Amino acid sequence: MDLSEVANTRKIFFTNLLLLGFNPEINEAQTRIHFHQDMFKVPNRAAFEIVIKYLLDKLDPIRSNQEFRDCWPIGDKKREMEFRKVCVAWLTQIASEPDSNLPTIAQSLFLSPGGQRCDQLLANFSRYVLKIVMKKELGTE
């Protein structure tokens, strides 16, 4: 992937996140983490956890409440491990769906979320979530 493709992938992800109602300013004020298009150029676990949780909340708020009730907010290593486990299982399930276009979900990505693999996952997953949310809102699902 050349630099323009990488930049485009990041732009797609961040635009999708904004279209789904993510508010960078509010999240920055609450977490002191800067949310922007290039936030995963280098590993950024705290931002990744917030973004993945946000996308899963948008995808299925009821399931998200159930799945994350014992591990969110993340406050210690045990909850962090449980959070990763829930996310990997859920994303692996989604990746098995033919129209998801998600890459293979590796737990190691959750330990050091950054770079092209992370960008690709977030772009594809945000696109998938946006498609599902739009179908629900339009009543076509």
JSON list of C-alpha atoms in Angstrom, two decimals:
[
{"chain": "A", "resi": 1, "resn": "MET", "atom": "CA", "xyz": [0.00, 0.00, 0.00]},
{"chain": "A", "resi": 2, "resn": "ASP", "atom": "CA", "xyz": [1.51, 3.35, -0.98]},
{"chain": "A", "resi": 3, "resn": "LEU", "atom": "CA", "xyz": [1.32, 6.51, 1.13]},
{"chain": "A", "resi": 4, "resn": "SER", "atom": "CA", "xyz": [-1.71, 7.94, -0.67]},
{"chain": "A", "resi": 5, "resn": "GLU", "atom": "CA", "xyz": [-3.64, 4.69, -0.14]},
{"chain": "A", "resi": 6, "resn": "VAL", "atom": "CA", "xyz": [-2.73, 4.70, 3.55]},
{"chain": "A", "resi": 7, "resn": "ALA", "atom": "CA", "xyz": [-3.88, 8.32, 3.89]},
{"chain": "A", "resi": 8, "resn": "ASN", "atom": "CA", "xyz": [-7.10, 7.50, 2.05]},
{"chain": "A", "resi": 9, "resn": "THR", "atom": "CA", "xyz": [-7.77, 4.49, 4.31]},
{"chain": "A", "resi": 10, "resn": "ARG", "atom": "CA", "xyz": [-7.31, 6.70, 7.38]},
{"chain": "A", "resi": 11, "resn": "LYS", "atom": "CA", "xyz": [-9.58, 9.35, 5.92]},
{"chain": "A", "resi": 12, "resn": "ILE", "atom": "CA", "xyz": [-12.30, 6.78, 5.17]},
{"chain": "A", "resi": 13, "resn": "PHE", "atom": "CA", "xyz": [-12.15, 5.44, 8.72]},
{"chain": "A", "resi": 14, "resn": "PHE", "atom": "CA", "xyz": [-12.30, 8.86, 10.37]},
{"chain": "A", "resi": 15, "resn": "THR", "atom": "CA", "xyz": [-15.06, 10.12, 8.08]},
{"chain": "A", "resi": 16, "resn": "ASN", "atom": "CA", "xyz": [-17.12, 7.01, 8.83]},
{"chain": "A", "resi": 17, "resn": "LEU", "atom": "CA", "xyz": [-16.55, 7.52, 12.54]},
{"chain": "A", "resi": 18, "resn": "LEU", "atom": "CA", "xyz": [-17.82, 11.10, 12.28]},
{"chain": "A", "resi": 19, "resn": "LEU", "atom": "CA", "xyz": [-20.81, 10.01, 10.18]},
{"chain": "A", "resi": 20, "resn": "LEU", "atom": "CA", "xyz": [-21.69, 7.56, 12.95]},
{"chain": "A", "resi": 21, "resn": "GLY", "atom": "CA", "xyz": [-21.88, 10.46, 15.39]},
{"chain": "A", "resi": 22, "resn": "PHE", "atom": "CA", "xyz": [-18.52, 10.22, 17.10]},
{"chain": "A", "resi": 23, "resn": "ASN", "atom": "CA", "xyz": [-17.63, 13.59, 18.61]},
{"chain": "A", "resi": 24, "resn": "PRO", "atom": "CA", "xyz": [-13.85, 14.04, 18.88]},
{"chain": "A", "resi": 25, "resn": "GLU", "atom": "CA", "xyz": [-14.08, 17.19, 21.00]},
{"chain": "A", "resi": 26, "resn": "ILE", "atom": "CA", "xyz": [-16.28, 15.62, 23.67]},
{"chain": "A", "resi": 27, "resn": "ASN", "atom": "CA", "xyz": [-14.17, 12.47, 23.77]},
{"chain": "A", "resi": 28, "resn": "GLU", "atom": "CA", "xyz": [-10.95, 14.49, 23.95]},
{"chain": "A", "resi": 29, "resn": "ALA", "atom": "CA", "xyz": [-12.33, 16.51, 26.87]},
{"chain": "A", "resi": 30, "resn": "GLN", "atom": "CA", "xyz": [-13.33, 13.32, 28.71]},
{"chain": "A", "resi": 31, "resn": "THR", "atom": "CA", "xyz": [-10.19, 11.28, 28.02]},
{"chain": "A", "resi": 32, "resn": "ARG", "atom": "CA", "xyz": [-7.40, 13.74, 27.14]},
{"chain": "A", "resi": 33, "resn": "ILE", "atom": "CA", "xyz": [-6.76, 11.64, 24.04]},
{"chain": "A", "resi": 34, "resn": "HIS", "atom": "CA", "xyz": [-6.59, 13.45, 20.70]},
{"chain": "A", "resi": 35, "resn": "PHE", "atom": "CA", "xyz": [-8.89, 11.88, 18.12]},
{"chain": "A", "resi": 36, "resn": "HIS", "atom": "CA", "xyz": [-7.97, 12.61, 14.52]},
{"chain": "A", "resi": 37, "resn": "GLN", "atom": "CA", "xyz": [-7.46, 10.92, 11.18]},
{"chain": "A", "resi": 38, "resn": "ASP", "atom": "CA", "xyz": [-3.83, 9.95, 11.86]},
{"chain": "A", "resi": 39, "resn": "MET", "atom": "CA", "xyz": [-4.24, 8.77, 15.45]},
{"chain": "A", "resi": 40, "resn": "PHE", "atom": "CA", "xyz": [-3.10, 5.24, 14.59]},
{"chain": "A", "resi": 41, "resn": "LYS", "atom": "CA", "xyz": [0.09, 6.10, 12.71]},
{"chain": "A", "resi": 42, "resn": "VAL", "atom": "CA", "xyz": [1.76, 4.80, 15.85]},
{"chain": "A", "resi": 43, "resn": "PRO", "atom": "CA", "xyz": [0.24, 2.39, 18.38]},
{"chain": "A", "resi": 44, "resn": "ASN", "atom": "CA", "xyz": [-2.48, 4.06, 20.43]},
{"chain": "A", "resi": 45, "resn": "ARG", "atom": "CA", "xyz": [-4.19, 1.47, 22.60]},
{"chain": "A", "resi": 46, "resn": "ALA", "atom": "CA", "xyz": [-6.35, 3.86, 24.66]},
{"chain": "A", "resi": 47, "resn": "ALA", "atom": "CA", "xyz": [-7.82, 5.50, 21.54]},
{"chain": "A", "resi": 48, "resn": "PHE", "atom": "CA", "xyz": [-8.29, 2.11, 19.87]},
{"chain": "A", "resi": 49, "resn": "GLU", "atom": "CA", "xyz": [-10.26, 0.75, 22.83]},
{"chain": "A", "resi": 50, "resn": "ILE", "atom": "CA", "xyz": [-12.55, 3.80, 22.83]},
{"chain": "A", "resi": 51, "resn": "VAL", "atom": "CA", "xyz": [-13.08, 3.68, 19.06]},
{"chain": "A", "resi": 52, "resn": "ILE", "atom": "CA", "xyz": [-13.74, -0.07, 18.91]},
{"chain": "A", "resi": 53, "resn": "LYS", "atom": "CA", "xyz": [-16.15, 0.16, 21.85]},
{"chain": "A", "resi": 54, "resn": "TYR", "atom": "CA", "xyz": [-17.93, 3.08, 20.15]},
{"chain": "A", "resi": 55, "resn": "LEU", "atom": "CA", "xyz": [-18.29, 1.16, 16.88]},
{"chain": "A", "resi": 56, "resn": "LEU", "atom": "CA", "xyz": [-19.58, -1.96, 18.64]},
{"chain": "A", "resi": 57, "resn": "ASP", "atom": "CA", "xyz": [-22.05, 0.21, 20.62]},
{"chain": "A", "resi": 58, "resn": "LYS", "atom": "CA", "xyz": [-23.33, 1.64, 17.34]},
{"chain": "A", "resi": 59, "resn": "LEU", "atom": "CA", "xyz": [-23.54, -1.80, 15.75]},
{"chain": "A", "resi": 60, "resn": "ASP", "atom": "CA", "xyz": [-25.59, -3.38, 18.53]},
{"chain": "A", "resi": 61, "resn": "PRO", "atom": "CA", "xyz": [-26.12, -1.33, 21.71]},
{"chain": "A", "resi": 62, "resn": "ILE", "atom": "CA", "xyz": [-27.97, -4.09, 23.57]},
{"chain": "A", "resi": 63, "resn": "ARG", "atom": "CA", "xyz": [-25.35, -6.73, 22.88]},
{"chain": "A", "resi": 64, "resn": "SER", "atom": "CA", "xyz": [-22.60, -4.23, 23.65]},
{"chain": "A", "resi": 65, "resn": "ASN", "atom": "CA", "xyz": [-24.09, -3.50, 27.08]},
{"chain": "A", "resi": 66, "resn": "GLN", "atom": "CA", "xyz": [-24.24, -7.22, 27.83]},
{"chain": "A", "resi": 67, "resn": "GLU", "atom": "CA", "xyz": [-20.80, -8.09, 26.45]},
{"chain": "A", "resi": 68, "resn": "PHE", "atom": "CA", "xyz": [-18.95, -5.22, 28.12]},
{"chain": "A", "resi": 69, "resn": "ARG", "atom": "CA", "xyz": [-20.80, -5.03, 31.44]},
{"chain": "A", "resi": 70, "resn": "ASP", "atom": "CA", "xyz": [-17.89, -6.67, 33.32]},
{"chain": "A", "resi": 71, "resn": "CYS", "atom": "CA", "xyz": [-14.99, -5.01, 31.50]},
{"chain": "A", "resi": 72, "resn": "TRP", "atom": "CA", "xyz": [-15.94, -1.41, 30.67]},
{"chain": "A", "resi": 73, "resn": "PRO", "atom": "CA", "xyz": [-14.66, 1.02, 31.59]},
{"chain": "A", "resi": 74, "resn": "ILE", "atom": "CA", "xyz": [-11.24, -0.56, 31.58]},
{"chain": "A", "resi": 75, "resn": "GLY", "atom": "CA", "xyz": [-9.56, 0.11, 34.89]},
{"chain": "A", "resi": 76, "resn": "ASP", "atom": "CA", "xyz": [-7.13, -2.74, 35.42]},
{"chain": "A", "resi": 77, "resn": "LYS", "atom": "CA", "xyz": [-5.30, -5.52, 33.57]},
{"chain": "A", "resi": 78, "resn": "LYS", "atom": "CA", "xyz": [-8.03, -8.10, 34.23]},
{"chain": "A", "resi": 79, "resn": "ARG", "atom": "CA", "xyz": [-10.73, -5.90, 32.69]},
{"chain": "A", "resi": 80, "resn": "GLU", "atom": "CA", "xyz": [-8.39, -5.02, 29.81]},
{"chain": "A", "resi": 81, "resn": "MET", "atom": "CA", "xyz": [-7.85, -8.71, 29.03]},
{"chain": "A", "resi": 82, "resn": "GLU", "atom": "CA", "xyz": [-11.59, -9.39, 29.20]},
{"chain": "A", "resi": 83, "resn": "PHE", "atom": "CA", "xyz": [-12.28, -6.41, 26.93]},
{"chain": "A", "resi": 84, "resn": "ARG", "atom": "CA", "xyz": [-9.81, -7.73, 24.33]},
{"chain": "A", "resi": 85, "resn": "LYS", "atom": "CA", "xyz": [-11.32, -11.21, 24.56]},
{"chain": "A", "resi": 86, "resn": "VAL", "atom": "CA", "xyz": [-14.85, -9.91, 23.97]},
{"chain": "A", "resi": 87, "resn": "CYS", "atom": "CA", "xyz": [-13.75, -7.70, 21.07]},
{"chain": "A", "resi": 88, "resn": "VAL", "atom": "CA", "xyz": [-11.75, -10.42, 19.34]},
{"chain": "A", "resi": 89, "resn": "ALA", "atom": "CA", "xyz": [-14.61, -12.92, 19.62]},
{"chain": "A", "resi": 90, "resn": "TRP", "atom": "CA", "xyz": [-17.19, -10.43, 18.35]},
{"chain": "A", "resi": 91, "resn": "LEU", "atom": "CA", "xyz": [-15.03, -9.15, 15.49]},
{"chain": "A", "resi": 92, "resn": "THR", "atom": "CA", "xyz": [-14.08, -12.71, 14.52]},
{"chain": "A", "resi": 93, "resn": "GLN", "atom": "CA", "xyz": [-17.78, -13.53, 14.29]},
{"chain": "A", "resi": 94, "resn": "ILE", "atom": "CA", "xyz": [-18.36, -10.46, 12.11]},
{"chain": "A", "resi": 95, "resn": "ALA", "atom": "CA", "xyz": [-15.33, -11.31, 9.96]},
{"chain": "A", "resi": 96, "resn": "SER", "atom": "CA", "xyz": [-16.95, -14.65, 9.10]},
{"chain": "A", "resi": 97, "resn": "GLU", "atom": "CA", "xyz": [-19.88, -12.84, 7.47]},
{"chain": "A", "resi": 98, "resn": "PRO", "atom": "CA", "xyz": [-19.41, -12.67, 3.70]},
{"chain": "A", "resi": 99, "resn": "ASP", "atom": "CA", "xyz": [-20.11, -8.93, 3.36]},
{"chain": "A", "resi": 100, "resn": "SER", "atom": "CA", "xyz": [-17.97, -7.69, 6.25]},
{"chain": "A", "resi": 101, "resn": "ASN", "atom": "CA", "xyz": [-14.63, -7.48, 4.39]},
{"chain": "A", "resi": 102, "resn": "LEU", "atom": "CA", "xyz": [-12.82, -7.64, 7.72]},
{"chain": "A", "resi": 103, "resn": "PRO", "atom": "CA", "xyz": [-9.31, -9.05, 7.77]},
{"chain": "A", "resi": 104, "resn": "THR", "atom": "CA", "xyz": [-8.39, -11.90, 10.09]},
{"chain": "A", "resi": 105, "resn": "ILE", "atom": "CA", "xyz": [-8.68, -10.61, 13.63]},
{"chain": "A", "resi": 106, "resn": "ALA", "atom": "CA", "xyz": [-5.45, -11.06, 15.57]},
{"chain": "A", "resi": 107, "resn": "GLN", "atom": "CA", "xyz": [-5.47, -10.48, 19.31]},
{"chain": "A", "resi": 108, "resn": "SER", "atom": "CA", "xyz": [-1.97, -9.01, 18.99]},
{"chain": "A", "resi": 109, "resn": "LEU", "atom": "CA", "xyz": [-3.47, -6.03, 17.16]},
{"chain": "A", "resi": 110, "resn": "PHE", "atom": "CA", "xyz": [-5.27, -5.11, 20.37]},
{"chain": "A", "resi": 111, "resn": "LEU", "atom": "CA", "xyz": [-1.99, -5.02, 22.27]},
{"chain": "A", "resi": 112, "resn": "SER", "atom": "CA", "xyz": [-0.31, -2.63, 19.87]},
{"chain": "A", "resi": 113, "resn": "PRO", "atom": "CA", "xyz": [-3.01, -1.05, 17.66]},
{"chain": "A", "resi": 114, "resn": "GLY", "atom": "CA", "xyz": [-1.32, 1.06, 15.05]},
{"chain": "A", "resi": 115, "resn": "GLY", "atom": "CA", "xyz": [-0.04, 1.03, 11.49]},
{"chain": "A", "resi": 116, "resn": "GLN", "atom": "CA", "xyz": [-1.53, -0.27, 8.26]},
{"chain": "A", "resi": 117, "resn": "ARG", "atom": "CA", "xyz": [-3.15, -3.40, 9.73]},
{"chain": "A", "resi": 118, "resn": "CYS", "atom": "CA", "xyz": [-4.97, -1.25, 12.25]},
{"chain": "A", "resi": 119, "resn": "ASP", "atom": "CA", "xyz": [-5.94, 1.33, 9.63]},
{"chain": "A", "resi": 120, "resn": "GLN", "atom": "CA", "xyz": [-7.33, -1.37, 7.34]},
{"chain": "A", "resi": 121, "resn": "LEU", "atom": "CA", "xyz": [-9.33, -3.03, 10.12]},
{"chain": "A", "resi": 122, "resn": "LEU", "atom": "CA", "xyz": [-10.82, 0.27, 11.28]},
{"chain": "A", "resi": 123, "resn": "ALA", "atom": "CA", "xyz": [-11.67, 1.43, 7.75]},
{"chain": "A", "resi": 124, "resn": "ASN", "atom": "CA", "xyz": [-13.40, -1.85, 6.90]},
{"chain": "A", "resi": 125, "resn": "PHE", "atom": "CA", "xyz": [-15.11, -2.21, 10.25]},
{"chain": "A", "resi": 126, "resn": "SER", "atom": "CA", "xyz": [-16.36, 1.40, 10.31]},
{"chain": "A", "resi": 127, "resn": "ARG", "atom": "CA", "xyz": [-17.68, 0.91, 6.76]},
{"chain": "A", "resi": 128, "resn": "TYR", "atom": "CA", "xyz": [-19.49, -2.26, 7.87]},
{"chain": "A", "resi": 129, "resn": "VAL", "atom": "CA", "xyz": [-21.00, -0.55, 10.94]},
{"chain": "A", "resi": 130, "resn": "LEU", "atom": "CA", "xyz": [-22.09, 2.45, 8.88]},
{"chain": "A", "resi": 131, "resn": "LYS", "atom": "CA", "xyz": [-23.82, 0.15, 6.39]},
{"chain": "A", "resi": 132, "resn": "ILE", "atom": "CA", "xyz": [-25.68, -1.74, 9.16]},
{"chain": "A", "resi": 133, "resn": "VAL", "atom": "CA", "xyz": [-26.69, 1.46, 10.97]},
{"chain": "A", "resi": 134, "resn": "MET", "atom": "CA", "xyz": [-27.98, 3.01, 7.75]},
{"chain": "A", "resi": 135, "resn": "LYS", "atom": "CA", "xyz": [-30.02, -0.11, 6.97]},
{"chain": "A", "resi": 136, "resn": "LYS", "atom": "CA", "xyz": [-31.57, 0.00, 10.44]},
{"chain": "A", "resi": 137, "resn": "GLU", "atom": "CA", "xyz": [-32.33, 3.71, 10.23]},
{"chain": "A", "resi": 138, "resn": "LEU", "atom": "CA", "xyz": [-33.85, 3.36, 6.76]},
{"chain": "A", "resi": 139, "resn": "GLY", "atom": "CA", "xyz": [-35.85, 0.32, 7.85]},
{"chain": "A", "resi": 140, "resn": "THR", "atom": "CA", "xyz": [-34.42, -1.90, 5.12]},
{"chain": "A", "resi": 141, "resn": "GLU", "atom": "CA", "xyz": [-33.05, -4.56, 7.43]}
]
